[in-house]
Structures are given as C-alpha cells and as structure tokens.
mmCIF file of C-alpha atoms in Angstrom:
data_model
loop_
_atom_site.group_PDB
_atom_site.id
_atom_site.type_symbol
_atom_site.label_atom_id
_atom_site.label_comp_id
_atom_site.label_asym_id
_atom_site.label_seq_id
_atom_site.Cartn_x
_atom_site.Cartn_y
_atom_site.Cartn_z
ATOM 1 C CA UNK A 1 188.948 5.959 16.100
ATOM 2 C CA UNK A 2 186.136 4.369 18.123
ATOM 3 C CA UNK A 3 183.914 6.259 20.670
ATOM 4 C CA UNK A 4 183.175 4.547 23.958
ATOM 5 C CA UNK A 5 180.031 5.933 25.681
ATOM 6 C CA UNK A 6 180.757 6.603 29.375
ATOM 7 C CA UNK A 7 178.208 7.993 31.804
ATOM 8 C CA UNK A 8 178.838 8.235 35.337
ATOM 9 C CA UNK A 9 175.269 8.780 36.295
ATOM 10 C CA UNK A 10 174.214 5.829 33.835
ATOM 11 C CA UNK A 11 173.138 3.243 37.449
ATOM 12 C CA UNK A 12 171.645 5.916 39.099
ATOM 13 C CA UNK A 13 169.621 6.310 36.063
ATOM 14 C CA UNK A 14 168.893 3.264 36.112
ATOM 15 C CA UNK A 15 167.475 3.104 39.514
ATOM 16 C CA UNK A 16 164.839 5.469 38.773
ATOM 17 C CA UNK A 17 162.984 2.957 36.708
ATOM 18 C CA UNK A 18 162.999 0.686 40.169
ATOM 19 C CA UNK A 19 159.380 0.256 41.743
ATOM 20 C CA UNK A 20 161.052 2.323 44.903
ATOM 21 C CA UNK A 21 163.584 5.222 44.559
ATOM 22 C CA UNK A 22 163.243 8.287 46.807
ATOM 23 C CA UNK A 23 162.384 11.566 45.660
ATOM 24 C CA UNK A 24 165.642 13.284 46.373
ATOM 25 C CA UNK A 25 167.293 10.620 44.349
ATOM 26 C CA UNK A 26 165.572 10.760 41.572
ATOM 27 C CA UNK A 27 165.565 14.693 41.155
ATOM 28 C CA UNK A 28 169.729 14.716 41.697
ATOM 29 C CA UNK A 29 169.868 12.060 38.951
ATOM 30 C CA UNK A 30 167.038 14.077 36.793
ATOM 31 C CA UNK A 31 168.970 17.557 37.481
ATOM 32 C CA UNK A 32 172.565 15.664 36.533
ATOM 33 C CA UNK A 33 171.600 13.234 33.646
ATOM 34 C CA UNK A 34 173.848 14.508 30.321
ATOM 35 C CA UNK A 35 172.794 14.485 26.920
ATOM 36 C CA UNK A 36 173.749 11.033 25.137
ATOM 37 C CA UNK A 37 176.940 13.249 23.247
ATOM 38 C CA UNK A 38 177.895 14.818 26.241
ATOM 39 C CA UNK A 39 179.888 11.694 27.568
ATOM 40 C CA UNK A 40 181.103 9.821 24.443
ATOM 41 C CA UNK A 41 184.965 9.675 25.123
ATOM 42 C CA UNK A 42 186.929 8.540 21.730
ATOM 43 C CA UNK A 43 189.629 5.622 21.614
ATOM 44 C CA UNK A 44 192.357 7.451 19.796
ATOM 45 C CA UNK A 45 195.188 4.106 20.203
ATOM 46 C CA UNK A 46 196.262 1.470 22.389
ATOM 47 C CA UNK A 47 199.474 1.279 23.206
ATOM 48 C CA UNK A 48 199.883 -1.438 24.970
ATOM 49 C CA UNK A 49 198.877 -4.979 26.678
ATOM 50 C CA UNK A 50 199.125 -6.453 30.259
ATOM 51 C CA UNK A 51 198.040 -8.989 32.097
ATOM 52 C CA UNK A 52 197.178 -7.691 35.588
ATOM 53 C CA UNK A 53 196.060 -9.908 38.464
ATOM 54 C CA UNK A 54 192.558 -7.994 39.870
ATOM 55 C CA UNK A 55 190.601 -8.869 43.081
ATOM 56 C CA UNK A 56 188.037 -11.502 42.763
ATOM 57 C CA UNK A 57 188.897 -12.034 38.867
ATOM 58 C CA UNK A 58 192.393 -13.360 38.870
ATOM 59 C CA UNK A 59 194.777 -13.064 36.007
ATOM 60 C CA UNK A 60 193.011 -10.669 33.365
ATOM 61 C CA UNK A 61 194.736 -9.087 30.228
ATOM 62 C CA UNK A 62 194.330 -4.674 29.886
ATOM 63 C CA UNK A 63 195.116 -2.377 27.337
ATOM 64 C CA UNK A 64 196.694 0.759 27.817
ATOM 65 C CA UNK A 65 194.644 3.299 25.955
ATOM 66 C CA UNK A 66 194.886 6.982 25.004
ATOM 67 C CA UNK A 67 191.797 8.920 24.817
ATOM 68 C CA UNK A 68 191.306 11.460 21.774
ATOM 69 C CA UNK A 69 191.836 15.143 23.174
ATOM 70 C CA UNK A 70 193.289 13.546 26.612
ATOM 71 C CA UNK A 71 197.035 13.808 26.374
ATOM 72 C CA UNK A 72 198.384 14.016 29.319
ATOM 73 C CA UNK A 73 199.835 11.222 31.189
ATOM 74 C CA UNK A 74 197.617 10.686 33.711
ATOM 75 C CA UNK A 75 194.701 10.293 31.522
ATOM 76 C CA UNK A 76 196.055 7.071 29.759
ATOM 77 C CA UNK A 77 194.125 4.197 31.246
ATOM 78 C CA UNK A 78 194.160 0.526 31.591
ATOM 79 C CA UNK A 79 191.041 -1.109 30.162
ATOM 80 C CA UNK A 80 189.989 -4.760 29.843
ATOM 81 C CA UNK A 81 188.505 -5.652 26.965
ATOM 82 C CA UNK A 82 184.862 -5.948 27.947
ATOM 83 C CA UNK A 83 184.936 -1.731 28.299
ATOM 84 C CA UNK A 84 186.538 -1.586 24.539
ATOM 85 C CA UNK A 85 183.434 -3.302 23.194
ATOM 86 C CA UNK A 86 182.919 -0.237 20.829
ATOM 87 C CA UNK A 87 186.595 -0.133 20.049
ATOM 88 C CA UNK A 88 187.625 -3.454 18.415
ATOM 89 C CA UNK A 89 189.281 -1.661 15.428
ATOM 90 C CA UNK A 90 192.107 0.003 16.907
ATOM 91 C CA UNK A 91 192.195 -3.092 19.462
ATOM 92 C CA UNK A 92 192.841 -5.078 16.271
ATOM 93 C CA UNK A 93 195.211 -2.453 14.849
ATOM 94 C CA UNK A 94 197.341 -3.023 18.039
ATOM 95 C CA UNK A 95 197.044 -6.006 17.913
ATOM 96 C CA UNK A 96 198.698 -6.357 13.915
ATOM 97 C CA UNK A 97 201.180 -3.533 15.268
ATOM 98 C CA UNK A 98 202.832 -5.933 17.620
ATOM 99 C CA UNK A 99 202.923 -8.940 15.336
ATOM 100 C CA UNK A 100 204.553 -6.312 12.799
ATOM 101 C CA UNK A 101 206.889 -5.920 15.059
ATOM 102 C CA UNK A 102 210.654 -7.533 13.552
ATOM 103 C CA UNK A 103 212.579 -9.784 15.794
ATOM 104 C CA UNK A 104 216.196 -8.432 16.540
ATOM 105 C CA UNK A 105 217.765 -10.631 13.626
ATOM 106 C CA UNK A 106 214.948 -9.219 10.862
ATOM 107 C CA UNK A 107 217.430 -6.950 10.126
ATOM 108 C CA UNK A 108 220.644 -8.951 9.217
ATOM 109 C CA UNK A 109 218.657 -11.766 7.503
ATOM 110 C CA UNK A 110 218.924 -12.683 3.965
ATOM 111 C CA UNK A 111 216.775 -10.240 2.007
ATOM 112 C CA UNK A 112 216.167 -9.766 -1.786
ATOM 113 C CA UNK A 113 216.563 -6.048 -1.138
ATOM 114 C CA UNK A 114 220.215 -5.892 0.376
ATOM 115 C CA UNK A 115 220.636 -1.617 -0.645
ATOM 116 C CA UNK A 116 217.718 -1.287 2.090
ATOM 117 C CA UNK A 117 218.628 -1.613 5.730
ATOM 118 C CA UNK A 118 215.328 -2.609 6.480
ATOM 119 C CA UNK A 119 216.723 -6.060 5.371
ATOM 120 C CA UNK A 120 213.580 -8.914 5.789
ATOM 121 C CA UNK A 121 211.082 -5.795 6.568
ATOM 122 C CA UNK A 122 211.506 -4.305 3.150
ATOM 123 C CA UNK A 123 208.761 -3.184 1.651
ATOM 124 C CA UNK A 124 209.902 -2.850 -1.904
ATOM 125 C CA UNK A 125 212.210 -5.540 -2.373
ATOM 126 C CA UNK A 126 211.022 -6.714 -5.514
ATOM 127 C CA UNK A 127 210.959 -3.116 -7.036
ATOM 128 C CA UNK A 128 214.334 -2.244 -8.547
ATOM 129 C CA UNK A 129 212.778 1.373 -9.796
ATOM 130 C CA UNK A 130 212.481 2.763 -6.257
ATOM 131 C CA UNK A 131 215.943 4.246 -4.969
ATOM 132 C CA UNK A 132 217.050 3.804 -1.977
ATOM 133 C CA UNK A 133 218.097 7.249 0.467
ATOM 134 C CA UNK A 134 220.170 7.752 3.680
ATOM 135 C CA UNK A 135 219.031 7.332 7.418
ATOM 136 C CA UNK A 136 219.173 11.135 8.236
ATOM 137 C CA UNK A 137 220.413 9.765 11.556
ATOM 138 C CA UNK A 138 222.997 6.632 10.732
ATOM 139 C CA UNK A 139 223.223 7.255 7.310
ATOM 140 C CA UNK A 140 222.398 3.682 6.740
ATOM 141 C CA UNK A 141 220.818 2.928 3.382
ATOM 142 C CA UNK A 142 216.921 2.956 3.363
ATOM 143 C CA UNK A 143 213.882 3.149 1.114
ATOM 144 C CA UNK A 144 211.611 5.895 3.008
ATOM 145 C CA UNK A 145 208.468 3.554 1.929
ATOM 146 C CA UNK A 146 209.787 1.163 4.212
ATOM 147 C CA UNK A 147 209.399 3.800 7.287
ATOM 148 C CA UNK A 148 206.123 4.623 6.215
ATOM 149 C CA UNK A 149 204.051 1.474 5.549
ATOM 150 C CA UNK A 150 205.948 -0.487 8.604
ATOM 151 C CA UNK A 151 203.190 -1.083 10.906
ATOM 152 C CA UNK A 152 204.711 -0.673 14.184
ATOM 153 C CA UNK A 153 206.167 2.654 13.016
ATOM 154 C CA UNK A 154 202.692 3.891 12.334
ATOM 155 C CA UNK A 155 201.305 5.520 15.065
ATOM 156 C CA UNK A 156 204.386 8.208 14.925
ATOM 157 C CA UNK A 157 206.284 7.859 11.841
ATOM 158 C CA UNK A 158 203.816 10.927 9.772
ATOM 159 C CA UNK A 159 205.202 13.383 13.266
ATOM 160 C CA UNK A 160 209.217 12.857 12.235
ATOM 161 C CA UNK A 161 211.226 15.192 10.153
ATOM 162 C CA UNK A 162 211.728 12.772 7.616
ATOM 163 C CA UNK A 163 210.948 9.434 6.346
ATOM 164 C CA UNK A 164 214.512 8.633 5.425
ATOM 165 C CA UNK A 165 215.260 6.948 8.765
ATOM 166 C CA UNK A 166 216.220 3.400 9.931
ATOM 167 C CA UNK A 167 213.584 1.336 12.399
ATOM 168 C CA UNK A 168 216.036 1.549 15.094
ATOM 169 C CA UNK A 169 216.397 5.481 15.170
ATOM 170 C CA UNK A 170 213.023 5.733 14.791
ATOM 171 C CA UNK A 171 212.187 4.489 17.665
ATOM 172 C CA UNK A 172 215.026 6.871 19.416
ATOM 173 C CA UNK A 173 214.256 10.046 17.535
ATOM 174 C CA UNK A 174 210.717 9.038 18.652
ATOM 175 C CA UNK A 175 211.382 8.251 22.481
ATOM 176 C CA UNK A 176 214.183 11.289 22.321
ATOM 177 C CA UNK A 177 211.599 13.958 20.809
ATOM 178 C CA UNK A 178 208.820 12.973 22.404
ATOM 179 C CA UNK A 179 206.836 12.250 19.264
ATOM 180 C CA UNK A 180 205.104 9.394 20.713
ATOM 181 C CA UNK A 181 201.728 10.110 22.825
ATOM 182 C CA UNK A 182 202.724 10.926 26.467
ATOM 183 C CA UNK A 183 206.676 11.144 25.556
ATOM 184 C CA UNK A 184 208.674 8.940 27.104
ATOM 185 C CA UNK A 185 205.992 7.288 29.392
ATOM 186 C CA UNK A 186 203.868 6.337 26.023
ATOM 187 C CA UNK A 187 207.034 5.545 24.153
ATOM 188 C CA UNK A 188 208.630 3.070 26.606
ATOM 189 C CA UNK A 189 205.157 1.265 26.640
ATOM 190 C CA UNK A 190 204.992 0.991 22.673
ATOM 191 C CA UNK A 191 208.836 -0.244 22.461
ATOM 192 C CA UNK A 192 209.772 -1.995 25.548
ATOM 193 C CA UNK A 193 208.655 -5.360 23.804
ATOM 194 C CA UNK A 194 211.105 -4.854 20.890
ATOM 195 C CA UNK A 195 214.010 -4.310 23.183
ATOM 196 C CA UNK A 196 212.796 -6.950 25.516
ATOM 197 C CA UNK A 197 213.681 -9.174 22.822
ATOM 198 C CA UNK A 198 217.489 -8.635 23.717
ATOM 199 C CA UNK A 199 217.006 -10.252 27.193
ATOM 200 C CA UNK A 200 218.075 -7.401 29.262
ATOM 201 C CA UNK A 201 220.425 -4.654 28.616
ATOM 202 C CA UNK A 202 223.304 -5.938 30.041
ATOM 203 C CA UNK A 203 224.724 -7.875 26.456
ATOM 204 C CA UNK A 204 224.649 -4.426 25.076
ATOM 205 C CA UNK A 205 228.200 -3.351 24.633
ATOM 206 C CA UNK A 206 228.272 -1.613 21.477
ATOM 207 C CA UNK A 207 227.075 1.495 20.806
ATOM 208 C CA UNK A 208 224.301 1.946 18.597
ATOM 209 C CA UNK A 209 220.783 3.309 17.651
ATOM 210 C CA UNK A 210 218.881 -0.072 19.281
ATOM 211 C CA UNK A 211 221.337 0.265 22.112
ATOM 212 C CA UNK A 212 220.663 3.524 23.189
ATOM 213 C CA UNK A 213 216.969 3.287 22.677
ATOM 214 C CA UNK A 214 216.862 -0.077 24.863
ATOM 215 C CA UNK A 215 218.414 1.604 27.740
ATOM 216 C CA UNK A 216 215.825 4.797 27.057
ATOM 217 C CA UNK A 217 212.939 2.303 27.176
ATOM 218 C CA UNK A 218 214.132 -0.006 29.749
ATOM 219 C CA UNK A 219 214.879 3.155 32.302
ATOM 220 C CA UNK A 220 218.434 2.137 32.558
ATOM 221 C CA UNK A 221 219.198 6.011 30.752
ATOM 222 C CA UNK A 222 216.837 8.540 31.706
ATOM 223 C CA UNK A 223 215.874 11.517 29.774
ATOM 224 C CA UNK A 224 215.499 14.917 31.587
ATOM 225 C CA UNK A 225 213.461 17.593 31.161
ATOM 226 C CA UNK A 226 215.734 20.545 30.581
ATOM 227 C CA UNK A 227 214.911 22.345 33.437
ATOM 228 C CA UNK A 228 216.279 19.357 35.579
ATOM 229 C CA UNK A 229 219.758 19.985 33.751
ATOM 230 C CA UNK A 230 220.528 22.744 35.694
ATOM 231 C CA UNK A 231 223.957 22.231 38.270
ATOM 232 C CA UNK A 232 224.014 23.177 41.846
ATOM 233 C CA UNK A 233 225.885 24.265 44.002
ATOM 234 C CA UNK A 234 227.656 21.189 45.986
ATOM 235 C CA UNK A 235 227.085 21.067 49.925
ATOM 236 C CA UNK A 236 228.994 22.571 53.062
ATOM 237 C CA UNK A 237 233.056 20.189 53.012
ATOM 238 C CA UNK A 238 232.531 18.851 49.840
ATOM 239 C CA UNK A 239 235.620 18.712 47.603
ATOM 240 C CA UNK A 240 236.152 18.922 43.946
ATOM 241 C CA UNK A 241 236.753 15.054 42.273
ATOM 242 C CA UNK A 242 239.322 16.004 40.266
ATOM 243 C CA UNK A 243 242.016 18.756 42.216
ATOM 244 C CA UNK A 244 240.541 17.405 45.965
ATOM 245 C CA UNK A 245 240.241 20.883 46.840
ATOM 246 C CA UNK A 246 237.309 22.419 48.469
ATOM 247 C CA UNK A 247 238.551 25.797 47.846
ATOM 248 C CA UNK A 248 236.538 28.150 45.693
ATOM 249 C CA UNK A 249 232.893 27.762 44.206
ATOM 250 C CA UNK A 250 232.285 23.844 43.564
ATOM 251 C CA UNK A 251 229.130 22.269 41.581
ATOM 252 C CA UNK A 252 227.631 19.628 40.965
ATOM 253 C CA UNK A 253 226.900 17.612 37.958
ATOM 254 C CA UNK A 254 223.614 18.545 36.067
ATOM 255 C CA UNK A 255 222.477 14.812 35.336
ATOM 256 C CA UNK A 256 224.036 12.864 38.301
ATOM 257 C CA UNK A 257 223.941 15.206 40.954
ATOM 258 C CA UNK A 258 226.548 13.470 42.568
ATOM 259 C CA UNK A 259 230.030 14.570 41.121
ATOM 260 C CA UNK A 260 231.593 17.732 42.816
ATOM 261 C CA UNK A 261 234.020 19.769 40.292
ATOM 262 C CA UNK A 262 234.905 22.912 39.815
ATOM 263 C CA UNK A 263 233.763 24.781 37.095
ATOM 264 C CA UNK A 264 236.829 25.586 34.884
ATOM 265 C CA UNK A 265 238.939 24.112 32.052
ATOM 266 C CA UNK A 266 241.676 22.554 34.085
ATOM 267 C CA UNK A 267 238.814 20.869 36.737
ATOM 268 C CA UNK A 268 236.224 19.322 33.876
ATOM 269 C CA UNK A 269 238.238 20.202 30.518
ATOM 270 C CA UNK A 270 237.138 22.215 27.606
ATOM 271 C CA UNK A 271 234.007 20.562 27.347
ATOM 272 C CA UNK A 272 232.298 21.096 30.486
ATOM 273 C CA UNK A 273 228.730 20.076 29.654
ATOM 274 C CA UNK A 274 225.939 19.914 26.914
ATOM 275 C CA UNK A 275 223.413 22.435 26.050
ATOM 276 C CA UNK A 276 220.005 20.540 27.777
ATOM 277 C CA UNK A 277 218.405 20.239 24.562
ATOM 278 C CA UNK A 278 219.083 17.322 21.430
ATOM 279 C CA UNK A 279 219.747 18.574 18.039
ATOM 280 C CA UNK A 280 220.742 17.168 14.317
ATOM 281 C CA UNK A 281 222.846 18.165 11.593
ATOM 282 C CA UNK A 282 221.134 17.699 8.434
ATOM 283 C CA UNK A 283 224.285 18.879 6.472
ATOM 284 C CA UNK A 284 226.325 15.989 8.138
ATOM 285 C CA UNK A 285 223.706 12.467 6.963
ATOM 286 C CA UNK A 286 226.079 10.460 8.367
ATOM 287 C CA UNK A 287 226.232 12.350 12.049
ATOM 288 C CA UNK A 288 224.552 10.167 14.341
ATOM 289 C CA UNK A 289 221.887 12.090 16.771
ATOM 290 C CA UNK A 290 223.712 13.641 19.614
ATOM 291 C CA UNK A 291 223.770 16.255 22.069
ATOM 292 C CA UNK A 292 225.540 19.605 21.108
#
C-alpha cells in the first residue's frame, strides 16, 4: 500500500509565505494547519480504469481507488494519475491484474494440464506431483494453486471459503458474498471487463457460473439486500395472476414487485419463495451455488 499525502489547508498555507496575506487569514490557517501524519490517506487498491472527458482537459484516463480504512461506497474515488504520484505500485499491480486477466476461450484451449479446469491459466501444468481437487461450487476439476497465484483473483481470493474453486465461480461467490471491496458496486467494477469480453449478455443462453456472474456484473440480475426481499401486500382491485380472483389476502412478489398471487400451494405451488439469503452445501461438491 502507498500513502498519498492530502491536506486541505496545504494553498492556504501556502499563501502565508506571500509578501501580503491578512491577519485573519493567516491565524485561521495557523489555528487549522495539521501535523504532516494527520492527513496521509493510504492507497489500499485500484479497481479500476476510465477514461472520462473533464472540462478544459478533454479525454483523460482515472482510476477508481479504495482508500485503506474507507470502505464504504461513497468513499471510492476517481483519481487521475498525476494525484497517484506516491502510489505507482498498486497502479502497476492493477495494471498486471488486468493483463492477467484470461480471454473467454483461455479456458477451453489446448493445455498441458487437461485434469485442471483452469485449462491455458494453469499454474502447475508441468507438475504431475500436485493433485488436482473439486470446484466446491461446479465440482469441476482444479488445482487450488491455480486460484491462489492467478493474478486477477488476488485482491479477494485469501477472503473465500476455499481455494478449491473455478475462475468463473470465483468471481460469483465473490460478487454473490460480497467479498470484494464495496460488494457488488466494487465487484462489478473489477469484473465487468471479463464479461465484456462476451459482447453483451444477450448470446448467453446456457446456464452457467460465467453466465450468471455476467448478468450480476452487467446489472441485467440484481442482487438484493435481504431486507428488500420482503412481499407486500398488492394494491386496492388487483387480482391474483394465477386464479384471477381478487378475493382474499393477495401479495406481491418479493423481487419483482409486480406479480399479484395469493399466498397458498394451489396459487404459487409448494415452493412459494426462497429464504433471502445464499447458502452452499459442502456435503454435495458437485451442487452448484443456489438459493435454499
């Protein structure tokens, strides 16, 4: 991590060394000026990289960048480069995370390691001592060194339950328990390149790990807080979707809001509705992650 002194007094200050500054001026800035540690504010990553058009400068190119100790949201911050002057390491360590970063064929390429799903990203291929585990996700076939030293996986993969996981899930156990910095908001800026790569979500039609995780990162699925998951009860003449009958107590759905049942068996079946919360079976490796 790289500390980036930041003082918001430091041109006042500076205007006390003029020939001319008034009194009152110069004892506000005297009474206000910190100590040099008392506004050193620490790169902890970058996430990501933009090119933003700014007045009077044009076309410039920002990084997204959390702050060590700031972790909510808000504080993330767009920075040119010019204010990351004392923070070219993790600059450059972004900057080898996205050229880690596999194209959507690396993993269906010829490989000398076929056991590992990690394919042309193997790690170990040429070491035929090191066995190979299951995703604890897909149940695909992985070496867990392969998790660990992949670049782009780095700035999360140490906060997962396991190293025995795929790239693709991940990135969705990742985006789905909010492992990256700032959740979903910090996880969609870190992965949205990789899915990118697809072109749009629209030639997804199977489902799968990377297909669920695109439409996560791309905002065509949204994840809710549970406490957003909660149904309501549906407005004054509305009528249930499935017996047309606006008889009795009707609600509506907890993640559309839109669909009016009611709630029993014979209106939305046995299986009403999910428990708001994501879990895994760790007795079942090949159980993909899912709601319960």
């Amino acid at each position: 991590m790289a500390s980036l002194g930041v003082s918001w007094v430091g041109l006042l200050r500076g205007a006390t060394d003029m020939e001319i500054c008034c009194p009152q001026i110069s004892a506000f800035v005297n009474y206000c000026s910190p100590s040099e540690d008392e506004y050193q504010y620490t790169v902890e990553l970058v996430l990501a990289k933009r090119e933003a058009r700014v007045a009077r400068k044009g076309i410039v190119v920002q990084y997204a960048v959390k702050w060590d100790e700031w972790d909510q949201t808000p504080d993330m911050t767009w920075e040119p480069p010019e204010n990351l002057s004392n923070a070219k390491e993790e600059v450059v360590k972004f900057e080898r995370r996205v050229a880690a970063m596999p194209s959507r064929d690396a993993f269906s390429g010829p490989t000398a390691s076929p056991a590992c799903c990690y394919a042309t990203c193997c790690k170990v291929a040429d070491r035929a001592d090191v066995e190979t585990s299951q995703c604890f996700v897909c149940a695909k076939m992985v070496h867990p060194a392969c998790a660990t030293q992949h670049l782009f996986l780095e700035p999360f993969i140490q906060k997962l339950d396991s190293a025995n996981i795929c790239f693709d899930c991940a990135l969705l156990v990742a985006m789905v328990e909010k492992r990256t910095p700032f959740g979903i908001a910090g996880a969609r800026l870190m992965f949205e390149p990789y899915y990118l790569q697809l072109r749009g979500v629209a030639a997804l039609t199977e489902p799968s790990p990377f297909a669920l995780g695109a439409f996560i990162a791309t905002g065509s699925l949204k994840l809710l807080e549970a406490a957003t998951t909660t149904a309501r009860s549906a407005t004054a003449g509305a009528k249930c979707a499935k017996c047309k009958s606006a008889a009795g107590e009707l609600r509506a759905c907890s993640f559309c809001k839109a669909g009016i049942y009611h709630d029993t068996p014979a209106c939305l079946g046995e299986q009403r509705g999910p428990e708001p919360s994501f879990k895994r079976t760790r007795a079942s490796p090949d159980s993909a992650l899912r709601e319960h």
